[in-house]
PDB file of N, CA and C in Angstrom:
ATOM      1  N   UNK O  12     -12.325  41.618  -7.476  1.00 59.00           N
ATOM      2  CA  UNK O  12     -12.332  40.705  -8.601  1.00 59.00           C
ATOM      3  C   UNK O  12     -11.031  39.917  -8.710  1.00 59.00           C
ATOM      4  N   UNK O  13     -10.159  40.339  -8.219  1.00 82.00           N
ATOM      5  CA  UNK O  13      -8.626  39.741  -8.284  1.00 82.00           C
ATOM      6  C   UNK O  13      -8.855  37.853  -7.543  1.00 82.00           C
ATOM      7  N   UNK O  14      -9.980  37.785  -6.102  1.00 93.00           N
ATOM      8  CA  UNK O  14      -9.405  36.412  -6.322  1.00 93.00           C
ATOM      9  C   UNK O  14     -10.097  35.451  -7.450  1.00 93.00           C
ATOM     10  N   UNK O  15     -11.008  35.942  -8.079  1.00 95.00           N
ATOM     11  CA  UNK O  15     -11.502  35.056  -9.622  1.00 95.00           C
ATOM     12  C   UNK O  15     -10.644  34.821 -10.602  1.00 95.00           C
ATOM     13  N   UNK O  16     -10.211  35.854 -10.430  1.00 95.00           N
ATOM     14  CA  UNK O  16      -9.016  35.984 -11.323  1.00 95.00           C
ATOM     15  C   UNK O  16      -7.822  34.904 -11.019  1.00 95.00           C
ATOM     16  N   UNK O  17      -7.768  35.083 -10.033  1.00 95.00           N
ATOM     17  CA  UNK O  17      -6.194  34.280  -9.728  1.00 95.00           C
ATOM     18  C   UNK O  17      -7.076  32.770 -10.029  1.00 95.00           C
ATOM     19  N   UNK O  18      -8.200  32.688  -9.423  1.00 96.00           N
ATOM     20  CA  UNK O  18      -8.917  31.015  -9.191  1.00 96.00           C
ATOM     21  C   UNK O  18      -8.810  31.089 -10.803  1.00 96.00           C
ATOM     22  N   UNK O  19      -9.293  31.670 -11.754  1.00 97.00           N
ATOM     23  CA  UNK O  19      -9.560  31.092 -12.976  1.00 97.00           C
ATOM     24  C   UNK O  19      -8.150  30.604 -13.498  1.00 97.00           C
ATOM     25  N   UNK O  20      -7.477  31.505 -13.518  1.00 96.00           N
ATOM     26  CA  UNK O  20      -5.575  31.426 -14.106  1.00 96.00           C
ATOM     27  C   UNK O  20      -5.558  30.281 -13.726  1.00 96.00           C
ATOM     28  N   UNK O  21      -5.670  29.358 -12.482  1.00 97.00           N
ATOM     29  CA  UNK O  21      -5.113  28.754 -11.219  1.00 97.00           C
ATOM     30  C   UNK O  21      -5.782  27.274 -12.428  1.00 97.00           C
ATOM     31  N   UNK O  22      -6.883  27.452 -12.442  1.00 97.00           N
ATOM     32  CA  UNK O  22      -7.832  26.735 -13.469  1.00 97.00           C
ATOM     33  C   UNK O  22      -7.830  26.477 -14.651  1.00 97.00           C
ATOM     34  N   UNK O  23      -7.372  27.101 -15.312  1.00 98.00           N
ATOM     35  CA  UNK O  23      -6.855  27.045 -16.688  1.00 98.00           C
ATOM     36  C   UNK O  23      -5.614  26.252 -16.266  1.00 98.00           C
ATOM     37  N   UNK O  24      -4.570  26.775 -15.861  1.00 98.00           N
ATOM     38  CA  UNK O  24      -3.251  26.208 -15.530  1.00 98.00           C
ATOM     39  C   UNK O  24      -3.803  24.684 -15.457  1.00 98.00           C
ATOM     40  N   UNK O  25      -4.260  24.265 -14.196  1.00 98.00           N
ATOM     41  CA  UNK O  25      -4.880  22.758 -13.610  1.00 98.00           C
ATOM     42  C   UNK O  25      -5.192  22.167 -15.228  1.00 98.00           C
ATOM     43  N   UNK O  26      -5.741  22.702 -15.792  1.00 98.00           N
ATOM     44  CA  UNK O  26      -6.484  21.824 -17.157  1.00 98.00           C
ATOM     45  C   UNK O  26      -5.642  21.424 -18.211  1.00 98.00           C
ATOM     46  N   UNK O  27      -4.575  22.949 -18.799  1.00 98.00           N
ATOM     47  CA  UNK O  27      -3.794  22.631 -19.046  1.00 98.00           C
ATOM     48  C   UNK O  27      -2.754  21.488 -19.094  1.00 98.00           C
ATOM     49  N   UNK O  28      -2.542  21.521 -17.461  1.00 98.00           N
ATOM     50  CA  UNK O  28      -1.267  20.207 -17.071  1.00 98.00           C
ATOM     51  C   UNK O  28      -1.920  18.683 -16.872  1.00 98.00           C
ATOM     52  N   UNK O  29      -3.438  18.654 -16.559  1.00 98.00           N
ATOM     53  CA  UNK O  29      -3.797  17.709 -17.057  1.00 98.00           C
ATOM     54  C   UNK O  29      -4.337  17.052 -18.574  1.00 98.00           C
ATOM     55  N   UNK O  30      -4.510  17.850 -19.199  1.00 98.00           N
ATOM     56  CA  UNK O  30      -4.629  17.852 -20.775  1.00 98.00           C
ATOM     57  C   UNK O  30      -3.576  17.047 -20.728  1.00 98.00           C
ATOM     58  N   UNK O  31      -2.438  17.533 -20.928  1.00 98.00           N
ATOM     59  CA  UNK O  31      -0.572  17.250 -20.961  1.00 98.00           C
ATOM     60  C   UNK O  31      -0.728  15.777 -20.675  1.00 98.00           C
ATOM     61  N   UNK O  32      -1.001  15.502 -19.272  1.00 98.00           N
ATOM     62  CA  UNK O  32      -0.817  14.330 -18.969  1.00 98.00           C
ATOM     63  C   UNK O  32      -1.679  13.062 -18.987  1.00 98.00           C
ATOM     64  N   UNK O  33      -3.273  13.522 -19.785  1.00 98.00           N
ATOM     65  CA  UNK O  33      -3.963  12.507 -20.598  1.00 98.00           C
ATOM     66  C   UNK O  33      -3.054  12.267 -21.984  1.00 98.00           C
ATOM     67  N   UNK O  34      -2.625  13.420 -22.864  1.00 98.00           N
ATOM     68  CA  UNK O  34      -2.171  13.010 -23.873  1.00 98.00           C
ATOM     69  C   UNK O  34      -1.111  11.991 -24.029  1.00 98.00           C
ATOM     70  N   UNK O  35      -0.068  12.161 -22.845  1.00 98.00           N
ATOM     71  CA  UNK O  35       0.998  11.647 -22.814  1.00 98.00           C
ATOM     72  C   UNK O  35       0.654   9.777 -22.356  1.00 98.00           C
ATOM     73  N   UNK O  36      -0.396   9.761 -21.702  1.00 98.00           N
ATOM     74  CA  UNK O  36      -0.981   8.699 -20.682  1.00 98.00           C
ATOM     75  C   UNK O  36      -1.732   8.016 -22.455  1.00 98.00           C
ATOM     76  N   UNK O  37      -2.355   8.664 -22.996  1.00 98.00           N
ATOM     77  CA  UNK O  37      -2.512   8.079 -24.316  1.00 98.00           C
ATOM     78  C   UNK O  37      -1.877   7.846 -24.967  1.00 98.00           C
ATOM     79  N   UNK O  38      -0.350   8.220 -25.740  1.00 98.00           N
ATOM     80  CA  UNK O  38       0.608   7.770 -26.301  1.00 98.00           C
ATOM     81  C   UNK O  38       1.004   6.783 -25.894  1.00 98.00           C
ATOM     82  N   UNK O  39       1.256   6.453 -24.303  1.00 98.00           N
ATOM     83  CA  UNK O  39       1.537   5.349 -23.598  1.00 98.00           C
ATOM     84  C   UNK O  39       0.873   4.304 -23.608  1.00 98.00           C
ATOM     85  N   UNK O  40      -0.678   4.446 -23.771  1.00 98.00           N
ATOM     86  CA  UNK O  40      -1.898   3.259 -23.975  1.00 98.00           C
ATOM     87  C   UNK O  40      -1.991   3.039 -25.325  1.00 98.00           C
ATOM     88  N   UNK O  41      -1.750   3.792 -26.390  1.00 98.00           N
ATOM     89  CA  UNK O  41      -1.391   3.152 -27.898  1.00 98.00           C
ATOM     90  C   UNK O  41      -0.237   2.505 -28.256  1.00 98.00           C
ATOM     91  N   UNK O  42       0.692   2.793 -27.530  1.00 98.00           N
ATOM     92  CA  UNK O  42       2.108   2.277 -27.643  1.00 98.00           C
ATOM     93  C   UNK O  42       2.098   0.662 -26.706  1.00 98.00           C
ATOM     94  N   UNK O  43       1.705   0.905 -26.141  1.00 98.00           N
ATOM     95  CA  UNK O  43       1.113  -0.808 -25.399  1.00 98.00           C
ATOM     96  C   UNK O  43       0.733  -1.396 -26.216  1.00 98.00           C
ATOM     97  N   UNK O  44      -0.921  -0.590 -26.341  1.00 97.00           N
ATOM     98  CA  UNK O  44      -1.562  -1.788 -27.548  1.00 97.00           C
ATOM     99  C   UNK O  44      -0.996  -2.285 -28.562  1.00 97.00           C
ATOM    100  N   UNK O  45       0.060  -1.670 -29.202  1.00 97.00           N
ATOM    101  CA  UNK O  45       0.453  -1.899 -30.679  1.00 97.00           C
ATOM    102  C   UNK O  45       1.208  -3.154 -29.812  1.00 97.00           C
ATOM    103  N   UNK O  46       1.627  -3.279 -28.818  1.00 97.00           N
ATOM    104  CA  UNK O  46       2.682  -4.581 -28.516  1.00 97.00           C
ATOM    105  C   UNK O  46       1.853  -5.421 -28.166  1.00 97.00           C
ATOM    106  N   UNK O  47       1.034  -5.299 -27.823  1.00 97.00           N
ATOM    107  CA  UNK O  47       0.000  -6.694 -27.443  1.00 97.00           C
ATOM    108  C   UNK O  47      -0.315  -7.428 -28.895  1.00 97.00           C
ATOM    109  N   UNK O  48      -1.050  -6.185 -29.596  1.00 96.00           N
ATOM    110  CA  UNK O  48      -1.350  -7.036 -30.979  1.00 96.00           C
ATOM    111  C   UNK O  48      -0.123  -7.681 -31.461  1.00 96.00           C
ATOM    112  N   UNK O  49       0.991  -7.000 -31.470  1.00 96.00           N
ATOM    113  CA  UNK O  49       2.041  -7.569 -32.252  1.00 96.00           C
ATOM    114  C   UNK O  49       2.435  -8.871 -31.759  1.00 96.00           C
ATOM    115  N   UNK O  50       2.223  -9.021 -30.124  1.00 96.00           N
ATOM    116  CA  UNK O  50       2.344 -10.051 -29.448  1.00 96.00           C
ATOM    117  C   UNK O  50       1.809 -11.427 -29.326  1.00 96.00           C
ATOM    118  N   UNK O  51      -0.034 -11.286 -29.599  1.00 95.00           N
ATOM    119  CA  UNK O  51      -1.034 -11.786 -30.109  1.00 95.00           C
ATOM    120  C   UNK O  51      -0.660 -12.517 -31.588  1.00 95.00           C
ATOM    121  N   UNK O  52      -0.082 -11.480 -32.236  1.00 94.00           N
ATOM    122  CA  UNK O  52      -0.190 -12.151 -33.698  1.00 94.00           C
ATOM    123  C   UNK O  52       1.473 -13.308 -33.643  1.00 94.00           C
ATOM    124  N   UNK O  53       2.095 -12.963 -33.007  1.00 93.00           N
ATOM    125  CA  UNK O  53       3.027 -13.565 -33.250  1.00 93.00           C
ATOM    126  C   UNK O  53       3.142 -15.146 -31.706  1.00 93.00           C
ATOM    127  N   UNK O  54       2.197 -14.736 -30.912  1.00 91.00           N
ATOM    128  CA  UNK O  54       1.898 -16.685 -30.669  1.00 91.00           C
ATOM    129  C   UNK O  54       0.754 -16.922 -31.763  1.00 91.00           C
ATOM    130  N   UNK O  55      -0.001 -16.426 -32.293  1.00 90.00           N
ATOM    131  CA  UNK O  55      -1.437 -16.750 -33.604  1.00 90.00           C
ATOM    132  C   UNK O  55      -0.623 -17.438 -34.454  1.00 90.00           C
ATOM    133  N   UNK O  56       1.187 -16.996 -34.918  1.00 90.00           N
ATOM    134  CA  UNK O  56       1.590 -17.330 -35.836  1.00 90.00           C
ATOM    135  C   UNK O  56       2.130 -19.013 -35.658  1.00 90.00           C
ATOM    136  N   UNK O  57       2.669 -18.730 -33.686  1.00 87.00           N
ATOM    137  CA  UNK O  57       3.494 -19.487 -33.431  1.00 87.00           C
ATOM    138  C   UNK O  57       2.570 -21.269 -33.282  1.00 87.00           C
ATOM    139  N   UNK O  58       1.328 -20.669 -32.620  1.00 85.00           N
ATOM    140  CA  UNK O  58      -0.081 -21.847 -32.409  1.00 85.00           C
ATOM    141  C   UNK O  58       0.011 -22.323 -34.111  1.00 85.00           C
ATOM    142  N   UNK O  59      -0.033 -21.901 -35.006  1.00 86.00           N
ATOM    143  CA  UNK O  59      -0.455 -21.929 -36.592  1.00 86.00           C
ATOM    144  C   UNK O  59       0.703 -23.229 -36.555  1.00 86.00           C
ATOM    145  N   UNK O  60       2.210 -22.631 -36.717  1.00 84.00           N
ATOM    146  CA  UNK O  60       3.066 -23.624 -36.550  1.00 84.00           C
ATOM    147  C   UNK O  60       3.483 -24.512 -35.596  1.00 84.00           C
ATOM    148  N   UNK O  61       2.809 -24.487 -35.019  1.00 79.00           N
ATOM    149  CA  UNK O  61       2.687 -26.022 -33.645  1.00 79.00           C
ATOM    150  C   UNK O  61       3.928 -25.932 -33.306  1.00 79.00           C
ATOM    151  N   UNK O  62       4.639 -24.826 -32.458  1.00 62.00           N
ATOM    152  CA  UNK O  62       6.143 -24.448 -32.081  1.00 62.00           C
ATOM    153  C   UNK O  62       5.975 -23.718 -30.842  1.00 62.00           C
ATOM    154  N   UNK O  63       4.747 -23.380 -30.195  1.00 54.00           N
ATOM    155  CA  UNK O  63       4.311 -22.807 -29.162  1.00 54.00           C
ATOM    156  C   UNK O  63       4.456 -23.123 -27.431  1.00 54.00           C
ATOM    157  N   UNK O  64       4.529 -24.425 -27.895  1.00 58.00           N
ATOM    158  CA  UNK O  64       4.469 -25.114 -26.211  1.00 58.00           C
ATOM    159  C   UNK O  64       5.954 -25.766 -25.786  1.00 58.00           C
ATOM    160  N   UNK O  65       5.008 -25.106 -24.257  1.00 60.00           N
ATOM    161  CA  UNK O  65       6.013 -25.529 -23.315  1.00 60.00           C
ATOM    162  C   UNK O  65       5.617 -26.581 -22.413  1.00 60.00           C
ATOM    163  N   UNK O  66       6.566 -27.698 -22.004  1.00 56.00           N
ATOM    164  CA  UNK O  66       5.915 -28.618 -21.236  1.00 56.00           C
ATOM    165  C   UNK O  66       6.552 -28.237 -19.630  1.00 56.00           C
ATOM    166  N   UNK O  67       6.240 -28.408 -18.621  1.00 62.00           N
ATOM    167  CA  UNK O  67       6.471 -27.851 -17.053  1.00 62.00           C
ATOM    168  C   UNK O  67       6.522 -29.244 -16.248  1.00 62.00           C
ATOM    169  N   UNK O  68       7.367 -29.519 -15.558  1.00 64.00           N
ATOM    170  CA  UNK O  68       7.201 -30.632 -14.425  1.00 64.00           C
ATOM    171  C   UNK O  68       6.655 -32.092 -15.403  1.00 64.00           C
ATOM    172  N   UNK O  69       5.899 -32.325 -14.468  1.00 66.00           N
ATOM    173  CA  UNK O  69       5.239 -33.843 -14.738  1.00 66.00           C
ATOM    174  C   UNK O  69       3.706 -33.302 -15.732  1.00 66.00           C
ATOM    175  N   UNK O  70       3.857 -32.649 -16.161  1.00 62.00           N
ATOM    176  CA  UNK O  70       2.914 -31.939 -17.183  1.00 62.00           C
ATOM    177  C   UNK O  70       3.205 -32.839 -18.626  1.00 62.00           C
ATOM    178  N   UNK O  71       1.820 -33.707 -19.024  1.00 64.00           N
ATOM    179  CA  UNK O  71       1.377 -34.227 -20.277  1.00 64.00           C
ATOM    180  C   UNK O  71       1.422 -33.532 -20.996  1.00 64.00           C
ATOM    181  N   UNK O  72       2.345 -33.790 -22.064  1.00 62.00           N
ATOM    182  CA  UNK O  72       2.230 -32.950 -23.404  1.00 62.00           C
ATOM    183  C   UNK O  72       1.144 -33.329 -24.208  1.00 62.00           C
ATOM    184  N   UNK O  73       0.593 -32.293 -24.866  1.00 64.00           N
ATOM    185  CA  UNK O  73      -0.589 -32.479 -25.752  1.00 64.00           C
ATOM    186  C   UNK O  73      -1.182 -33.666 -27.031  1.00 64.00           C
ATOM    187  N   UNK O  74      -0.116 -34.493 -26.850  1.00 67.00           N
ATOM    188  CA  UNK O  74      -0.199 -35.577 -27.800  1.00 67.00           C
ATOM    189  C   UNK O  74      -0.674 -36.944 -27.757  1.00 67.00           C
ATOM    190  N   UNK O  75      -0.952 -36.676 -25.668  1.00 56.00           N
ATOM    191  CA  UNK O  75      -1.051 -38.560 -25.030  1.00 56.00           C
ATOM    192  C   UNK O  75      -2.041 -38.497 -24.742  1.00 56.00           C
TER     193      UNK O  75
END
């Protein structure tokens, strides 16, 4: 019975350390999102106040 034993321990352990490293992998994917939205809202704010653009090269600005 000993190698079930060791396989289960071995198994538990495995689940354990991946548990660990979904949770952590989720803190990391909420902590993103919150910067995107924050990011989102603040060109939403910047489009609102027509302060947003950039003109590049021989690139028509939005007015001609």
């Amino acid at each position: 019975m000993q190698p079930i034993e060791e396989k289960l321990a071995h198994l538990i352990r495995t689940v354990e350390d991946l548990s660990e490293i979904v949770a952590r992998q989720q803190a990391e994917v909420d902590k993103l999102s919150r910067r995107v939205q924050m990011l989102m809202e603040r060109e939403a704010q910047r489009e609102a106040e027509g302060s947003g653009g950039v003109i590049y090269g021989d690139e028509r600005p939005p007015h001609y």
